[in-house]
Short mmCIF file of C-alpha atoms in Angstrom, two decimals:
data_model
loop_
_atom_site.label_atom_id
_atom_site.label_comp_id
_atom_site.label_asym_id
_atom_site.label_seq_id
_atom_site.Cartn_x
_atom_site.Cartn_y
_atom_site.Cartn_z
CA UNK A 1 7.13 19.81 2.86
CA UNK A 2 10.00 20.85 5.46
CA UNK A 3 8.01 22.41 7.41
CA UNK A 4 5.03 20.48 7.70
CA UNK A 5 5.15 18.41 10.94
CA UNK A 6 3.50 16.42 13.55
CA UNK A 7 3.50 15.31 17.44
CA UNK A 8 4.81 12.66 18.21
CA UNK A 9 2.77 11.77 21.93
CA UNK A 10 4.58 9.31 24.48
CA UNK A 11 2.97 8.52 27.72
CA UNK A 12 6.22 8.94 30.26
CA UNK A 13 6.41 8.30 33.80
CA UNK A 14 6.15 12.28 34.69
CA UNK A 15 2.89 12.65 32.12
CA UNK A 16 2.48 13.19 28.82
CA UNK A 17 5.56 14.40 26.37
CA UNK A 18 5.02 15.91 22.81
CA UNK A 19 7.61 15.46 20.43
CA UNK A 20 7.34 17.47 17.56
CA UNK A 21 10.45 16.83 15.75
CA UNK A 22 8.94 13.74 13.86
CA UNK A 23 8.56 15.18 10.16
CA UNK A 24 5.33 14.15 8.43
CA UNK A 25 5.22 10.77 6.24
CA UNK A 26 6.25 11.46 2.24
CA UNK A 27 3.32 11.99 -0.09
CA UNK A 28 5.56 11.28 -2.64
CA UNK A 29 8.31 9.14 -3.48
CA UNK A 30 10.77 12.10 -4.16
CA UNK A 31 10.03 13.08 -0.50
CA UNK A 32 11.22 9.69 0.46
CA UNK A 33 14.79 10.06 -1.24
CA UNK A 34 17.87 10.29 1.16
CA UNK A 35 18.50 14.30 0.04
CA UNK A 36 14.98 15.46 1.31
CA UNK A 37 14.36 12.83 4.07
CA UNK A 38 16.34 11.47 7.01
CA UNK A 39 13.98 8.52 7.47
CA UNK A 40 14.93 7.35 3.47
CA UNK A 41 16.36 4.06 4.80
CA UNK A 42 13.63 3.10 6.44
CA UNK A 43 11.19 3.82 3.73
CA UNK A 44 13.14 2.26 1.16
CA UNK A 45 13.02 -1.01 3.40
CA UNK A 46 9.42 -0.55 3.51
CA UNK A 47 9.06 -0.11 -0.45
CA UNK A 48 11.63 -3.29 -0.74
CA UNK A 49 9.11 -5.50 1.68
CA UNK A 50 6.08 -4.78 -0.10
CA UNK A 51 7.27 -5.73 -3.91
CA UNK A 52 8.97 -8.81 -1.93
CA UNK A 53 5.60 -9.82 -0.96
CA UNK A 54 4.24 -8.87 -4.63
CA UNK A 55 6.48 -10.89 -6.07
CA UNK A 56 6.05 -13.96 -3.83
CA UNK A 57 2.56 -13.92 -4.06
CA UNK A 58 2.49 -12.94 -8.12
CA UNK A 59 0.46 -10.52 -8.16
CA UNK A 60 2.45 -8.70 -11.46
CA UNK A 61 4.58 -9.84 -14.34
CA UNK A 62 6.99 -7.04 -15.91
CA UNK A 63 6.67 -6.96 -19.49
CA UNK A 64 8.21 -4.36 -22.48
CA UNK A 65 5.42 -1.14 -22.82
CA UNK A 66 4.32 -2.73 -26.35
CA UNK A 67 2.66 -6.08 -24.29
CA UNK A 68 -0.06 -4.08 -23.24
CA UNK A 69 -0.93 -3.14 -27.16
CA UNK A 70 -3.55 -0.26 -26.77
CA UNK A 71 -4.97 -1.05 -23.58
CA UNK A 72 -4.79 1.40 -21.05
CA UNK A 73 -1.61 1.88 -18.70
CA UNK A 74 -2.54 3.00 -15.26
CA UNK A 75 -0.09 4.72 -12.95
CA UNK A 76 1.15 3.81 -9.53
CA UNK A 77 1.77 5.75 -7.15
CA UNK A 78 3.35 5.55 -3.58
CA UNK A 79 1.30 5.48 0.04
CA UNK A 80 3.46 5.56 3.07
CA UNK A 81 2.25 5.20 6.70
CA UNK A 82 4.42 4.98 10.09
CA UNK A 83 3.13 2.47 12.82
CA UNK A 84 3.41 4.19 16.05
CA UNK A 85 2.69 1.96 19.40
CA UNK A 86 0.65 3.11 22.49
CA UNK A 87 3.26 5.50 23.48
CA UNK A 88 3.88 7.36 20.23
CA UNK A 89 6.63 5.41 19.33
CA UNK A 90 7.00 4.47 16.33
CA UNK A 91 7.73 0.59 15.70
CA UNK A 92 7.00 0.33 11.68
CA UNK A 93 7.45 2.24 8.36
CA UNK A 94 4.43 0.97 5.78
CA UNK A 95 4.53 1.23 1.97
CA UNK A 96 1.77 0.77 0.10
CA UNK A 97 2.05 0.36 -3.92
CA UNK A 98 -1.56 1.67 -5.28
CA UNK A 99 -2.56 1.76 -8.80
CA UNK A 100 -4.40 5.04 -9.86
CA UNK A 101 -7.82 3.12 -10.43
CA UNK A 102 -9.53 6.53 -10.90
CA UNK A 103 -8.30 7.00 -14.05
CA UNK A 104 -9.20 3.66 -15.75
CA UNK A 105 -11.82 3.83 -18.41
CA UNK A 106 -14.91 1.06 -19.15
CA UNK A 107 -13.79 -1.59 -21.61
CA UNK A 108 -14.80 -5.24 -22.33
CA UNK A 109 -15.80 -6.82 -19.30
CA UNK A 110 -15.04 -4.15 -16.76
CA UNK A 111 -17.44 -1.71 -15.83
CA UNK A 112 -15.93 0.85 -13.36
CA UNK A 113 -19.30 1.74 -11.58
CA UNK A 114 -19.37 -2.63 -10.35
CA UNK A 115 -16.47 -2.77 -7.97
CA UNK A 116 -16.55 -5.19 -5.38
CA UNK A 117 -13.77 -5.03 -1.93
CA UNK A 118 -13.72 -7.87 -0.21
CA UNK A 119 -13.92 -6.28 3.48
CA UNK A 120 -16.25 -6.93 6.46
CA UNK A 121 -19.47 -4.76 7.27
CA UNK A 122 -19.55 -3.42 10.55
CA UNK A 123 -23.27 -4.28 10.98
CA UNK A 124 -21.62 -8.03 10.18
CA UNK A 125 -19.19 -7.99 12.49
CA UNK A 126 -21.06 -6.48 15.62
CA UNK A 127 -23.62 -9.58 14.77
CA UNK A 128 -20.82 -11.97 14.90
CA UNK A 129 -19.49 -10.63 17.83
CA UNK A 130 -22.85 -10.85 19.64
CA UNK A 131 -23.78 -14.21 18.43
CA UNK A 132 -19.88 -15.00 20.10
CA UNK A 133 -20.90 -13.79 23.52
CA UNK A 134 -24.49 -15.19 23.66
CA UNK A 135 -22.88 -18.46 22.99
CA UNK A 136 -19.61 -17.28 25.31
CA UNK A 137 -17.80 -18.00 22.87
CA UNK A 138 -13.98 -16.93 22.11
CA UNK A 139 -12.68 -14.86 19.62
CA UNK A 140 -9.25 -14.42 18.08
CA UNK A 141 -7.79 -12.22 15.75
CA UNK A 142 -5.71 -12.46 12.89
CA UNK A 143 -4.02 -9.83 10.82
CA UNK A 144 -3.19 -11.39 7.13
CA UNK A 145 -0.31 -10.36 5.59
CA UNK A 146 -0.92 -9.04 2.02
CA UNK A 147 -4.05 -10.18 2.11
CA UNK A 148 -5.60 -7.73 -0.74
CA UNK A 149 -2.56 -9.41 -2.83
CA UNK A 150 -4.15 -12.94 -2.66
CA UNK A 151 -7.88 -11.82 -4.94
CA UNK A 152 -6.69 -12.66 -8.37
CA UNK A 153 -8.31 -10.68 -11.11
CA UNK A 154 -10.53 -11.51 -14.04
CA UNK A 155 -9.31 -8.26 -16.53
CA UNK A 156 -5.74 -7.49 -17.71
CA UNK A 157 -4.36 -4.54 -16.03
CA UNK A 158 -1.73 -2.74 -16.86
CA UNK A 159 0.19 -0.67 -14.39
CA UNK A 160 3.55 1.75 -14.88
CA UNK A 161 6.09 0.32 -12.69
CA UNK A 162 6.33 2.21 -9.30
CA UNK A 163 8.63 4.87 -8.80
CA UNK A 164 11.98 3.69 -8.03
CA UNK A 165 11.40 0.13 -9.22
CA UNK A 166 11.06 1.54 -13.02
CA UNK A 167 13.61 -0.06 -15.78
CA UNK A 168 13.61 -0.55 -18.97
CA UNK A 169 13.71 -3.77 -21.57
CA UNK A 170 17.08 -5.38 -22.00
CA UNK A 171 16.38 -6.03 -25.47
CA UNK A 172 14.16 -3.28 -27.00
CA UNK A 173 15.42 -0.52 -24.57
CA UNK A 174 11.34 0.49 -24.33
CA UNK A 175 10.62 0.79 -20.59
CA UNK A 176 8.53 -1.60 -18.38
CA UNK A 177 4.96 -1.75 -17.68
CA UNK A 178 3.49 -4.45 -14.90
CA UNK A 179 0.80 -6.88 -15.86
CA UNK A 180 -1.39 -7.65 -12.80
CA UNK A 181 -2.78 -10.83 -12.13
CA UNK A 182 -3.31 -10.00 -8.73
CA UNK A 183 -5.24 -7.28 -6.83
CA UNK A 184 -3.42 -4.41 -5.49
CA UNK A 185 -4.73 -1.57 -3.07
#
């Protein structure tokens, strides 16, 4: 992974200069450690930010391995993403905590072929947006926070804590799964 790399692009007053000493984003969380990567810090703040705003929002309880009885522990797995501004620069490191959905099996009420994601159409937005300017009128954005952490779920899910944020029971010594109550990506 050393040698996999990408330009970095930044509009500068004499034209256009590449950078291509910005080292791809981790596609793991062992890329992410501060012996592999120089940017470890930063991602680390990133993976600290995101279970801050899992745990504010409850989306998981932590519970000994034998809570979940012989329902089906999903993994978790790491996504990491660099915000870069207009220039190339890069302004924010992003870490995503996604369960490994793929692998879960049909039980009780869930049936894995009737998912539902609560995100706009784009037919339904280009009709709002022309129903805006026929009627002139204004539109503002808003970017929410977390917001796939706010659908509360209707199953128990079980999840193995992320990597990094694993420990183990106090009193049993068995290690730690995550019960979700909330959605996550």
């Amino acid at each position: 992974f050393g040698e996999r790399q990408f330009a970095k692009v930044m509009n500068a007053e004499r034209g256009v200069n590449i950078d291509f000493s910005l080292a791809a984003e981790p596609t793991r969380w062992e890329e992410t450690l501060p012996e592999v990567c120089s940017e470890s810090e930063k991602w680390k703040e990133a993976m600290d930010d995101e279970i801050v705003s899992m745990t504010k929002f409850g989306v998981y309880k932590a519970l000994p391995r034998s809570a979940a009885g012989n329902r089906q522990i999903l993994g978790a797995r790491w996504v990491y993403k660099r915000k870069v501004n207009k220039f190339g620069e890069v302004y924010r490191y992003r870490a995503r905590l996604v369960a490994q959905g793929f692998r879960q099996k049909a039980y009780d009420s869930y049936d894995p072929d009737h998912t539902f994601s609560p995100v706009v159409h784009k037919d339904s937005l280009r009709m709002f947006l022309s129903v805006c300017a026929a009627e002139n009128l204004r539109v503002y954005q808003a970017d929410v926070k977390a917001a796939f952490l706010q659908a509360p779920l209707d199953e128990k899910i079980f999840v193995k804590a992320p990597p990094g944020y694993d420990s183990m029971d106090p009193n049993t010594g068995e290690p730690m799964v995550w019960e979700l109550s909330k959605s996550i990506y």
